[in-house]
């Protein structure tokens, strides 16, 4: 058994100055021991086994998986080389790691050393222990290094113990025990860890060896035994393993005497404090409990040590020790002992902790106690009596009648069927005949100080107990299986139904519930809680039925069986009476409901009939709760069901014209809306299910009924009724869920504080009320007149009567003002609650919209949802910006999700829109205009997406569109031009009406300062409808340059760049049109680049950035499609702006943006055939300055990089000029006295540095550059093959046919054009792809440096094919 492998040590170890890296370097530098590996071998190990050395770094990493993987790899590596020097190095390295400065690394090395010793059993443990003691000597350790030395010895012993071999080596075991005893004296650093390790080791030692070691580790003195928890644990371990040896050595020892009990209490307190952070039970406490049970002294131990000792001065560590001891003792105790424990002071203390503990300060003990109880129940499945006793005992711990355990306690899943049946019977019996004497009841300190007689009344205790039992019975169904415990579920459901709505008149054997009599009458509040709990039970059963296809016996819903039971109870009027008697009309509605259910059973194969049946059952069962409302609903539902089920056979033309009464769909929608107004999840689910079956018959009037509820600007008169109903139901639910007076007190205090703060704010506001100020002045003036004083006289001359009259007037005035403030506050709170209830109701009504959009996406009525949903989103955005209420956020998120995911992104949509095409075009225009009027871009995005959705509907079928586009892609070359997909797919989309709308929006986006439109909106439009994009491109192109603002020009460049990169747009253009468009865009971009590097504002800088990005996109298109475009003017502009751009970069203006601008500039120049100039680097190693040399001499070498880690640049070594050759334009290397003698490697480095340090302008050497502003082709460009030269000349003749070179041009430009005549201006880079990498390293035009012609052609073709 392995213990303490990754133990968290209590002491916080400080970080030592000597790190692991230092230990590694010191270890490497140590000389080899005699007979071991030589120094050369060690350096060879470091040179050739970098993978081996990396294992030790990974072992010390914090991730456990990395450590384990490194340990396994290390062991596998050593198994392959058992006789090499790696084993000795690994042992020394792991031993060194035991004392490193990092706290987390020490256990890692200890674990690795243990695994190593376990795998290689030929390694003697004594030698390892000796090496640890030699490496970390306790006697010679300095004071500053004593802590790592102590922990190194401790972890060394633990490594031997974890290897599993320590028990087999008695000599190593004895040395380890002695070392642990020595370490135990250093309590300040190690605390009790050596004794912990000693106990763990001795617990696995054989008895014979234990008898020998015992006198060495434990003194025969009871005072020493009772001095600390570890000494007591050693004594208990010896008493358990070698009791005879212990008795012969120490004599008969009784720990549970009157003299020893206080000392035991102190030891347990110390043990509780020591494990306070570990949240576990000290083993010494459980060992004491076992010893007390063995010696038949459990009663004394529990009473005097636990209840009268640890609980007399309770502290949280001591209390948690007692709680954990209670949970651990459950499997060990008999039934009588369990009864003693569960009815004593510890049970009351546990209950008080459950009530008073706050989550913010101390964590409640329920999860931990649930684990103890669950383990106990799972371990005694064959003893249902013990299971029942423990569960009943915990349920009997009450605070003034209310059990402290939660109603949703999940430990019941471990109960056996018999124990579960008995527990339900106990709950029902306690509900019917409460026995308060059998409860372990208590009161908190605050409740005792209150001394309120009403709190201690038995009526209140019975009410609280019954309320808990009701919810406990309902929550039990969550853990029950519908198929296995069907009888138990039916028993609970019948019990809840009977006692919610019925009462017994005369017992009968036909109805078992009538035999259950109440010892204490049930009041109206308890009955109300029972009613709400019954509908919660229906909700639980409905939720569980989703996962079980066979819902109940006969395939019926559970609610159907309960309705049948209710009908049976109604028919037994002699024995059973309903709590709220039915009228004749209500009873008739009940009977008609049952008849309709029988008719629906004939159509049970239809899903619509099942949904209607569920709705009818649910409203019918609500007839017992609210008879008046449910009676009217039942009649309307039955009428609608009959019309909907017989609509196919009895529909006629005259019936459609006769509209005296509303259609059944509208009536059903009103019914569903009224059901959704109730805060019931079951009602919500049923309404969704029924609406899913009737939404195909929806009429515009029925849809308008739903939209009227969702309209944020409509009058709320109709919703006020809903608000009142929801408010009352919500209060009932809150009262039903309230299970403790303490929580009520805390809520009331917090509400009082908040109300007090609001009242103070309102009072401050009222001080500036002019009306109240005028009244106050009148009272004061009247008081002065009553006293007969002039205005100039002093206030002290008022008589006593005048002062009393003035005081009464002021008090009455402020009392009236306080009442007005309170009335305003109440009105404000009422309005806030009503608003929250309306939002909740709207969220539930959105379920119907979601069902309609999901199930009927092709219904034309879907088009009526766009603007109402957009209005909700817009108003919710405004509300959330002003107030961050949860209801507003939920409403916004749900509406946005329905609009975007279920509506706009749906795969299916309406196709029959020919009759309303004109209306849809007008709606598109209206939506785009409304998007432009929004103040927030996020709201405008929803309006813009709505217009795109309408365009999608007008365009037609998506499958035809994709087919057409694929045909266009395939047949673009055959047809010679693009085809318009709109008219061929459908004739509904009129581009002449739609294009001006989006053109105006684009113009607004590129002219207004704060436009709500964004670039992604138009990108989405262009990618989906490239035909519209083609029409908008001329207007967009005009905004790229000109008199527009710099920010709008940047937006236009960005939009144009993203648009031209899309392949959807390319198929709409013929080759000549596309080439003309690219040329026009290039002209506009060239105009923008005339001021490159001269930006004075952030917007101008952004304009230059986007212009260069657009230019790079254009050059890529020209290069990829081989377009014939004249780039001479562009190149001249870029060349002329190079100096200003470089100056702005050197000056540091907008450093981040300038560097980006510089990079984009040279990307464009590179595609035009100009290489970026190299940065000059000085050879500081060869010719250091005086200051640098003085500084470098002071620097110390902080380590080395092995040769295996160094990157070998073999390519550079191959590109070396021949001896005696000097590159053109470069100075010859100094020799003789100018340079010190050096090896060949240093010479190559100097040669490379000299070659790279040649000054260049625009990528050419200085010797070849005629002028700083002129451009010359790089001499490193390789020669072309004759075939490529012919092709390039042919392209050049096509491009520059009408543009001859000017005779006044400088030689540099002539040279550039001459080079261009060889490369061509077809968009490809004049420099080949093969030579770009080589050109950075070589300036020598040697034929041997380049590849063969065939390979070069192959690479060049591959590069040209890549866009």
Coordinates of N, CA and C in Angstrom, one line a residue, residues 260 341 401 518 544 791 1034 1066 1095 1100 1300 1315:
X260 N -7.3 10.4 32.2 CA -6.8 10.4 30.8 C -7.7 11.1 29.9
X341 N -26.3 7.6 19.5 CA -25.5 8.6 18.8 C -26.5 9.6 18.1
X401 N -39.5 21.9 14.5 CA -40.4 21.1 13.7 C -39.9 21.0 12.2
X518 N -56.3 11.8 10.4 CA -55.4 12.8 10.9 C -55.5 12.9 12.4
X544 N -40.0 12.9 -16.6 CA -39.4 11.5 -16.7 C -40.1 10.7 -17.8
X791 N -41.4 89.7 12.1 CA -40.5 88.9 11.4 C -39.0 89.1 11.8
X1034 N -19.3 50.4 -59.3 CA -18.9 51.8 -59.8 C -19.0 52.9 -58.7
X1066 N -16.3 37.0 -59.3 CA -15.6 36.9 -60.6 C -16.4 36.3 -61.7
X1095 N 1.1 60.9 -43.7 CA -0.2 61.0 -43.0 C 0.0 61.8 -41.7
X1100 N -6.0 59.2 -41.8 CA -5.1 59.1 -43.0 C -4.2 58.0 -43.0
X1300 N 6.0 53.6 -75.6 CA 7.5 53.5 -75.8 C 8.2 54.2 -74.7
X1315 N 15.2 45.2 -67.9 CA 15.0 44.0 -67.2 C 13.5 43.5 -67.3

